[in-house]
PDB file of C-alpha atoms and ligand atoms in Angstrom:
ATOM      1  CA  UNK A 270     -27.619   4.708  20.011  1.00 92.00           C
ATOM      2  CA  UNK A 271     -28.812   2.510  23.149  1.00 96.00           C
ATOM      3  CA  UNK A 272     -27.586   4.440  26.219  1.00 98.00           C
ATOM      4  CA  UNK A 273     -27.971   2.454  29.546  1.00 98.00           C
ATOM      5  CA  UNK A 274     -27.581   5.365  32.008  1.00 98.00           C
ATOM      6  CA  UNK A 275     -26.815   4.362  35.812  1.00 98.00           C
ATOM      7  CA  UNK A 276     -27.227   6.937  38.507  1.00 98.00           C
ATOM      8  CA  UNK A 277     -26.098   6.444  42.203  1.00 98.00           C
ATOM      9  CA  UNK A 278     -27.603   8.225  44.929  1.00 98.00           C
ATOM     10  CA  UNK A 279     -29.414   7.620  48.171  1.00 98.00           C
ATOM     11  CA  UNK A 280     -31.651  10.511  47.318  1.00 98.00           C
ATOM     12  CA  UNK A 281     -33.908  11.087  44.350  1.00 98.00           C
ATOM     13  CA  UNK A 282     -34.400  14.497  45.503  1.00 98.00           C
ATOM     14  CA  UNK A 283     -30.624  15.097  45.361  1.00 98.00           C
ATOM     15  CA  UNK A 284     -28.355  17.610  42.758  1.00 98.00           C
ATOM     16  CA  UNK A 285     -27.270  14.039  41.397  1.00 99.00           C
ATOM     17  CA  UNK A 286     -30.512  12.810  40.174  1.00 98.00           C
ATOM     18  CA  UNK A 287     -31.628  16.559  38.957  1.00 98.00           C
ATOM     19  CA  UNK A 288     -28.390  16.224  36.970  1.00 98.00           C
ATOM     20  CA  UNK A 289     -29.465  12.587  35.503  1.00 98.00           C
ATOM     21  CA  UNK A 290     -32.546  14.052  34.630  1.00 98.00           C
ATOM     22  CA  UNK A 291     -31.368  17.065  32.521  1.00 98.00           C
ATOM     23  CA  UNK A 292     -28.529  15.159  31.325  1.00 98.00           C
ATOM     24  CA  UNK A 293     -31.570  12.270  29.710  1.00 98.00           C
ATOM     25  CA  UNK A 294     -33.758  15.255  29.128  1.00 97.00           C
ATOM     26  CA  UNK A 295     -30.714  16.301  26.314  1.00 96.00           C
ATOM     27  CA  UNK A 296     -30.216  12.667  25.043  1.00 96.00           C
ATOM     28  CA  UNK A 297     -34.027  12.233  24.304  1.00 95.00           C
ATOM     29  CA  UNK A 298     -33.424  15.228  21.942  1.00 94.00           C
ATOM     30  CA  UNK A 299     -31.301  13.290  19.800  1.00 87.00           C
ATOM     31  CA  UNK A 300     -33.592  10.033  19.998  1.00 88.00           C
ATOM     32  CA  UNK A 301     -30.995   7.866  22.037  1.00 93.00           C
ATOM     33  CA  UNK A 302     -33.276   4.411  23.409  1.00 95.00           C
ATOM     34  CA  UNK A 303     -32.527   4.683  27.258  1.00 97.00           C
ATOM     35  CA  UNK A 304     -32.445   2.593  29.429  1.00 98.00           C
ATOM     36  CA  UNK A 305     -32.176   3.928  33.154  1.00 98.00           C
ATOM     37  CA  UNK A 306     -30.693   2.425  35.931  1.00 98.00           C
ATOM     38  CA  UNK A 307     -31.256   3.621  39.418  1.00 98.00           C
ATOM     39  CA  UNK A 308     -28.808   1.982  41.595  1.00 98.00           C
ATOM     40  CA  UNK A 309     -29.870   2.596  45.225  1.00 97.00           C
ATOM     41  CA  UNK A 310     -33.771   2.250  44.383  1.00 96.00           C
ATOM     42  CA  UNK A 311     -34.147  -0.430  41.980  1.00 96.00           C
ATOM     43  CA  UNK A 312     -33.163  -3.586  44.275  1.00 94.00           C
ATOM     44  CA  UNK A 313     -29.803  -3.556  43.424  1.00 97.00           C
ATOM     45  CA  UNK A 314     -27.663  -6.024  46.029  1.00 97.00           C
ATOM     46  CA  UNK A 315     -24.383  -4.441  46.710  1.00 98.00           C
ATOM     47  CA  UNK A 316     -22.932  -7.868  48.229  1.00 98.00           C
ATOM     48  CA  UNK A 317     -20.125  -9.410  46.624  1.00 98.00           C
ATOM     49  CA  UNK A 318     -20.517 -13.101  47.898  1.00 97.00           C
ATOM     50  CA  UNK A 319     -19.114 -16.403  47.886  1.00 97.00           C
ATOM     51  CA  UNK A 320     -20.812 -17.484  44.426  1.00 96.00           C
ATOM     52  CA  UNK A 321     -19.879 -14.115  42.798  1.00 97.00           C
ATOM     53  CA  UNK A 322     -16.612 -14.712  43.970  1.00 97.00           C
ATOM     54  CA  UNK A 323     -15.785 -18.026  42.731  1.00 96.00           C
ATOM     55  CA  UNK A 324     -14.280 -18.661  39.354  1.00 96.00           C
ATOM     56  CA  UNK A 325     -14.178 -15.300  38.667  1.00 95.00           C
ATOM     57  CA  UNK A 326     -11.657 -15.351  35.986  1.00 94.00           C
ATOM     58  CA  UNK A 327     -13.380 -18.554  34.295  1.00 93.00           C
ATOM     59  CA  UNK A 328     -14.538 -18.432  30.869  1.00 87.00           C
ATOM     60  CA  UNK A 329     -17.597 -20.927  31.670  1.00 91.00           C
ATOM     61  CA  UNK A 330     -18.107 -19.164  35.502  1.00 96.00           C
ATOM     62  CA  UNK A 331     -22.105 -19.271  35.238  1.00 95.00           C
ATOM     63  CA  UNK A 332     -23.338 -16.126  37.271  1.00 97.00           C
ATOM     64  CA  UNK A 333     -26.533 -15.883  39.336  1.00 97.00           C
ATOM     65  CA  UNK A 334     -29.283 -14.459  37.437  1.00 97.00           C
ATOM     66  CA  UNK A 335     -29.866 -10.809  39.355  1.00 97.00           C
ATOM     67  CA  UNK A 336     -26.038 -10.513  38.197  1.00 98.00           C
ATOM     68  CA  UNK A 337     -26.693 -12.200  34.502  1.00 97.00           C
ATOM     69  CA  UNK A 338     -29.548  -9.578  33.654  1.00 97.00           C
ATOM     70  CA  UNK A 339     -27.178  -6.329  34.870  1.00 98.00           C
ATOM     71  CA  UNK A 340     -24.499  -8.141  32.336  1.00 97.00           C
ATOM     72  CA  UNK A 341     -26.834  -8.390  29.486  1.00 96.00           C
ATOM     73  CA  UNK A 342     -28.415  -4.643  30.148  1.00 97.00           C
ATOM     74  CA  UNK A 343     -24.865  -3.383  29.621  1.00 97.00           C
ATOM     75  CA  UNK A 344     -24.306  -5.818  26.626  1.00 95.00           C
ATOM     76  CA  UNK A 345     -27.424  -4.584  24.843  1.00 96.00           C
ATOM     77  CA  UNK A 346     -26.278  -0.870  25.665  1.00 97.00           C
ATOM     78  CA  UNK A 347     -23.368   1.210  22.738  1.00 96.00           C
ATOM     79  CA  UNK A 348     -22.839   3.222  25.414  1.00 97.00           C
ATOM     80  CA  UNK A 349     -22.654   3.340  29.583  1.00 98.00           C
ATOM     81  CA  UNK A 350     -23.168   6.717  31.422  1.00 98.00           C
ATOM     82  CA  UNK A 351     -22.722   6.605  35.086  1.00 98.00           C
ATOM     83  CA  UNK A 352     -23.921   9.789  37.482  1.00 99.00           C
ATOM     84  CA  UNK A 353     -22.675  10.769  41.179  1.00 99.00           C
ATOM     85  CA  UNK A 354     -21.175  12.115  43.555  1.00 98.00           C
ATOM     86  CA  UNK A 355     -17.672  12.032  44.490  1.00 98.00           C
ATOM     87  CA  UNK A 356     -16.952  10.710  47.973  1.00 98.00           C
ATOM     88  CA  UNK A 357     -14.044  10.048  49.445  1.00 98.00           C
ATOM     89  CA  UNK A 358     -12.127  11.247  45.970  1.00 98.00           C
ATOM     90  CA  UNK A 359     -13.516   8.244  44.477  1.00 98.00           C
ATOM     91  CA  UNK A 360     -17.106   6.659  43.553  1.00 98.00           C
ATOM     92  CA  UNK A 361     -19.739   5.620  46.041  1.00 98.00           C
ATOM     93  CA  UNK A 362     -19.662   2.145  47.546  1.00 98.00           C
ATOM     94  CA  UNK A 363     -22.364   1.252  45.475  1.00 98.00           C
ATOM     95  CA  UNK A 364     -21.165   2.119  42.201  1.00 98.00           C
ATOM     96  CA  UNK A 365     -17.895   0.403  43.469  1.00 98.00           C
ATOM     97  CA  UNK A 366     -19.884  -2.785  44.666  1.00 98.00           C
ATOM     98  CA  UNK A 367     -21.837  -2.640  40.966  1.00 98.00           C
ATOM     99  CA  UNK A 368     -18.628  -2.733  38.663  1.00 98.00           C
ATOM    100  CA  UNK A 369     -17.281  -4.997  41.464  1.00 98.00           C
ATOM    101  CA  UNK A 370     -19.965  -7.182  40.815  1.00 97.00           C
ATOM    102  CA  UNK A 371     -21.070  -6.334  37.022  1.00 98.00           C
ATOM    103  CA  UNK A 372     -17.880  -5.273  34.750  1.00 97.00           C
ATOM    104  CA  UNK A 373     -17.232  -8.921  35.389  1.00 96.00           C
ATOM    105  CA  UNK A 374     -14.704 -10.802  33.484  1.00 94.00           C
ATOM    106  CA  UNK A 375     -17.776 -12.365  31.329  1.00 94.00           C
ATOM    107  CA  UNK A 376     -17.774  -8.660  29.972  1.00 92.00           C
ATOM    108  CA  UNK A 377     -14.764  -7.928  29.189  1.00 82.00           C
ATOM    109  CA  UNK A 378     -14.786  -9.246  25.864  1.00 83.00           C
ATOM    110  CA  UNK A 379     -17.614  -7.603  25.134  1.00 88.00           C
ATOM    111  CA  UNK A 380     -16.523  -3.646  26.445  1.00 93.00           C
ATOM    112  CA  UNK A 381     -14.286  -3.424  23.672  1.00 91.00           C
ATOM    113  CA  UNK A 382     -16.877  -1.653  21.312  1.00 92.00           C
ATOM    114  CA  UNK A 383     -18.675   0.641  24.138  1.00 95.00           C
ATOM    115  CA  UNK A 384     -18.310   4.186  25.075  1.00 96.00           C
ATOM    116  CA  UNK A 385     -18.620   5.341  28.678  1.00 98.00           C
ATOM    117  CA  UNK A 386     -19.222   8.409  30.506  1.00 98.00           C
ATOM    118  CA  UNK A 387     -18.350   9.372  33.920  1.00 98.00           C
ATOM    119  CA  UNK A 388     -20.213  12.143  35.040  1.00 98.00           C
ATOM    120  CA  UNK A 389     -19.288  12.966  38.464  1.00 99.00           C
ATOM    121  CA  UNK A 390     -20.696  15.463  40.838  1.00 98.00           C
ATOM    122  CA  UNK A 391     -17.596  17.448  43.240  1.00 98.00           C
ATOM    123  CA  UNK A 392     -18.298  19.483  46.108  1.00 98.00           C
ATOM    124  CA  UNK A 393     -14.680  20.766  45.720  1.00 98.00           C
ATOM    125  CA  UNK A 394     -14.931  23.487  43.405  1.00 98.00           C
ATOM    126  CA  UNK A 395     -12.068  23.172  40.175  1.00 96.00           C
ATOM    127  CA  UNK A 396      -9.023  25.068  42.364  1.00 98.00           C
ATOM    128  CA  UNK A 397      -9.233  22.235  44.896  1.00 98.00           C
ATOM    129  CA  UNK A 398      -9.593  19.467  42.457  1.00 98.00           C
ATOM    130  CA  UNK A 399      -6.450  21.069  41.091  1.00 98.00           C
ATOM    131  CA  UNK A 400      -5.114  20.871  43.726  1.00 98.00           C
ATOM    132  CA  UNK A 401      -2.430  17.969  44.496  1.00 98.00           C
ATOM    133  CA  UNK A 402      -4.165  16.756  40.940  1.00 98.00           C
ATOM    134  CA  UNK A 403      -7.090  15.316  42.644  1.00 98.00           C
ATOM    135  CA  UNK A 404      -8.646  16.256  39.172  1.00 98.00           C
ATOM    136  CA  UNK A 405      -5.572  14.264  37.590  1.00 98.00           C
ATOM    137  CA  UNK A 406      -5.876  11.395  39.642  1.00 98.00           C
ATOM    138  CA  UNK A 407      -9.492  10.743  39.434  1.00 98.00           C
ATOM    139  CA  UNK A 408      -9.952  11.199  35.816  1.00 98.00           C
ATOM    140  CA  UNK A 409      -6.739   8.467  35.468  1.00 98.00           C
ATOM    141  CA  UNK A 410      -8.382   6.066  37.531  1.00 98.00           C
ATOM    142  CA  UNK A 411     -11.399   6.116  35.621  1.00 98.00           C
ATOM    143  CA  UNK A 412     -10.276   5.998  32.521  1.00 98.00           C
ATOM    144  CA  UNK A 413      -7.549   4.379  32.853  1.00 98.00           C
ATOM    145  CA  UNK A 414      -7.734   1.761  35.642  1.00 98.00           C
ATOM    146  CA  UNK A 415     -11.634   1.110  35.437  1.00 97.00           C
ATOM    147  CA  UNK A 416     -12.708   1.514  31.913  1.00 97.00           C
ATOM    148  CA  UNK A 417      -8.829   0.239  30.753  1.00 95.00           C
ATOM    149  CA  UNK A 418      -8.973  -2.957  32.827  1.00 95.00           C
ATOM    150  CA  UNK A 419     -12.200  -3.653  31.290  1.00 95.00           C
ATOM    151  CA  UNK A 420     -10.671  -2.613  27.863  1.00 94.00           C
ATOM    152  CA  UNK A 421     -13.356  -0.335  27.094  1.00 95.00           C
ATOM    153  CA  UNK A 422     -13.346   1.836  23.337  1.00 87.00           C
ATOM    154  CA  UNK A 423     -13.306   5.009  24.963  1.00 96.00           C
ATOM    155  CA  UNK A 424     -13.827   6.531  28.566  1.00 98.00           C
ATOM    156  CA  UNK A 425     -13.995  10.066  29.233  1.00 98.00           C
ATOM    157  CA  UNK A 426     -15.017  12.136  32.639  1.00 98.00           C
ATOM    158  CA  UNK A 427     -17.179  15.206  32.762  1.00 98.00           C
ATOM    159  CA  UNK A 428     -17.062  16.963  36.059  1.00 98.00           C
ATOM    160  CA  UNK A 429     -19.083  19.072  37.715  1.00 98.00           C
ATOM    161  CA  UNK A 430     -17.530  21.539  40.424  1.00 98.00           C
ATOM    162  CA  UNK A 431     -18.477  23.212  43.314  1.00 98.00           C
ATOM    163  CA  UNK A 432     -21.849  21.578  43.763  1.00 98.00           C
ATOM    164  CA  UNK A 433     -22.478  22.537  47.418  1.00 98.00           C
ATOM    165  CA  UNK A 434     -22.369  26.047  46.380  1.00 98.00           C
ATOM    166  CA  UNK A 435     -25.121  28.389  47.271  1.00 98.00           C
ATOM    167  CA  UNK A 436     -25.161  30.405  44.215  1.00 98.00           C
ATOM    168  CA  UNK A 437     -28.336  29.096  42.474  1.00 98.00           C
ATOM    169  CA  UNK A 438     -26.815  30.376  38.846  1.00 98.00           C
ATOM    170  CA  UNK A 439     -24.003  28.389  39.289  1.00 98.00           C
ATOM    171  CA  UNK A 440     -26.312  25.214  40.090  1.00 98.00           C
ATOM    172  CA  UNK A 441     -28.563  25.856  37.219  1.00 98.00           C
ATOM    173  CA  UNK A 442     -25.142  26.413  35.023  1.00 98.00           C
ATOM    174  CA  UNK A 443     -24.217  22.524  36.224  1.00 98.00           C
ATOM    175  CA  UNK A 444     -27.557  21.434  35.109  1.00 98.00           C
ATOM    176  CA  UNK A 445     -27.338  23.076  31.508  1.00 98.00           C
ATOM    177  CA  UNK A 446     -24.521  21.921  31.342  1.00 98.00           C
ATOM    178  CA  UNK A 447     -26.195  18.176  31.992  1.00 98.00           C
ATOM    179  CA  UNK A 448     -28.611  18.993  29.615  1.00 98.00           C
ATOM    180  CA  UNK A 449     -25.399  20.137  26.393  1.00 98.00           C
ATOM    181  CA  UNK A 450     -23.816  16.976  27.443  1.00 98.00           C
ATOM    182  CA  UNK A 451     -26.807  14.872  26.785  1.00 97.00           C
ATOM    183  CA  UNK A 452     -27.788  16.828  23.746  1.00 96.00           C
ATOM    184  CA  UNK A 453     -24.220  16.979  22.276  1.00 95.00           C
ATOM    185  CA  UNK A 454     -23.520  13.329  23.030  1.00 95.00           C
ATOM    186  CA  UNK A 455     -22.564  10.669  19.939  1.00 89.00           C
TER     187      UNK A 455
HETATM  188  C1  FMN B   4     -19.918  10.467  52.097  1.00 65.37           C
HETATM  189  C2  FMN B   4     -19.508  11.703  51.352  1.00 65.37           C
HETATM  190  C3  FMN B   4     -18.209  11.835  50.913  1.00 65.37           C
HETATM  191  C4  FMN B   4     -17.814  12.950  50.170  1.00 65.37           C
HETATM  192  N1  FMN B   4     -16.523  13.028  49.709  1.00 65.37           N
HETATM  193  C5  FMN B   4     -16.153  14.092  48.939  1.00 65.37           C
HETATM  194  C6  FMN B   4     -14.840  14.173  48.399  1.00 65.37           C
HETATM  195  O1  FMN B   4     -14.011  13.290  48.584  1.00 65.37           O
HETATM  196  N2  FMN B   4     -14.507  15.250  47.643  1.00 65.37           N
HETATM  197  C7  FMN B   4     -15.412  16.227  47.341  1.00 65.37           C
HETATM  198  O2  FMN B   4     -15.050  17.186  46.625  1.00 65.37           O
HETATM  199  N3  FMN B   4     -16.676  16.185  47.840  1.00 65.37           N
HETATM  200  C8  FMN B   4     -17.068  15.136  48.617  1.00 65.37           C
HETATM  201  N4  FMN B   4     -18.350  15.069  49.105  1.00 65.37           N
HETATM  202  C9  FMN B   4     -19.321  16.074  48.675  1.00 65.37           C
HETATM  203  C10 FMN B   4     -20.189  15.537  47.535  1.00 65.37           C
HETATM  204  O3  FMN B   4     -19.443  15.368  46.344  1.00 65.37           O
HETATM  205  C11 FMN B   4     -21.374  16.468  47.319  1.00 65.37           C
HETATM  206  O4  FMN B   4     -22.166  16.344  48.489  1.00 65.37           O
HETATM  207  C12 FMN B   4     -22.182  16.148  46.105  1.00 65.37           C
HETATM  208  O5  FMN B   4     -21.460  16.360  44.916  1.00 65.37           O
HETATM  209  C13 FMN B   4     -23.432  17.038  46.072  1.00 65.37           C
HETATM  210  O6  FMN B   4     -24.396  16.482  45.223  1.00 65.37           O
HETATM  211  P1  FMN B   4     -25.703  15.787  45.834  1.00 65.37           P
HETATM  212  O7  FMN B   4     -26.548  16.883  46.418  1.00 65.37           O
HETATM  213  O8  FMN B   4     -26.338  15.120  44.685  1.00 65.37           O
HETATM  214  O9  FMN B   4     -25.236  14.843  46.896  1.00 65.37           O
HETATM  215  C14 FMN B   4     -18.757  13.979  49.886  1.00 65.37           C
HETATM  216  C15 FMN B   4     -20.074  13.853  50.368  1.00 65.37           C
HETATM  217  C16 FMN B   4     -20.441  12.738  51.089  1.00 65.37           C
HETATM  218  C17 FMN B   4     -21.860  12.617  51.591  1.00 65.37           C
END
């Protein structure tokens, strides 16, 4: 399977890109092609402007060609993994400027076979995402709203709790269990 995995974080040294890691390190086991996108270090341009803007829901809308190669990276991928945190209960700006930008409308027709996986990072630990089903609510809006307005095959959410705790087992148990999701994935 060709996985195109897309991390957001400002920091490489962060809990977020040790999880990417682990979570590839598992995939390589089962000899998935990756393809790795780093979102805040490869050049990517979070503006949405005028020319991304206009025709958006055309059929022949021609796209500039930073946003044409993103479009064909995800069309060449069977599956989309996306890693990082959650802020503000929802994803970073630039993973919200990317599928902004990216899960375009010259996609859409082409989601319909893909898998994705969210794979977000909570500082809340599971009773507060519980709580008023923050848990509920986040996992519907990916699912749902994102990957269901793009009518992707099949969306599911993996979270990982409590990750500003200071308990270095329960860190390394987030990172194995990066590295089962990766291994275990189809
Ligand atoms: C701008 C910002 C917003 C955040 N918003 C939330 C939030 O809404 N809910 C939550 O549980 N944690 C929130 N957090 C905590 C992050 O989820 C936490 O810092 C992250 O999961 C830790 O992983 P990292 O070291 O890779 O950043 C926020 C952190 C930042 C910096």
């Amino acid at each position: 399977m060709k996985a195109l995995v897309t991390v957001t974080h400002p920091r490489k040294d962060s809990l977020t890109y040790a999880v990417m890691d682990r979570f590839v390190e598992g995939l390589k086991q089962n000899n998935h092609e990756i393809d790795l996108l780093h979102l805040d270090h490869d050049g990517f341009d979070p503006i949405y402007t005028v020319n991304d803007e206009k025709d958006w829901m055309s059929p022949d809308k021609i796209y500039s060609p930073e946003v044409r190669k993103e479009m064909d990276r995800i069309a060449a991928a069977d599956t989309l993994i996306y890693v990082f945190p959650l802020w503000q209960y929802s994803v970073p700006s630039m993973l919200k400027a990317y599928l902004d930008k990216i899960w375009n409308m010259g996609l859409f027709g082409k989601m319909g076979e893909k898998k994705v996986l969210w794979i977000c990072l909570t500082g809340g630990d599971q009773a507060h995402m519980l709580k008023y089903k923050r848990e509920e609510i986040l996992t519907h809006y990916l699912n749902v709203l994102v990957s269901g307005y793009a009518r992707v095959k099949e969306s599911k959410v993996e979270l990982l709790h409590d990750t500003l705790s200071e308990s270095k087992q329960h860190i390394e148990s987030l990172l194995d269990r990066a590295y089962q999701l990766g291994l275990e994935y189809k």
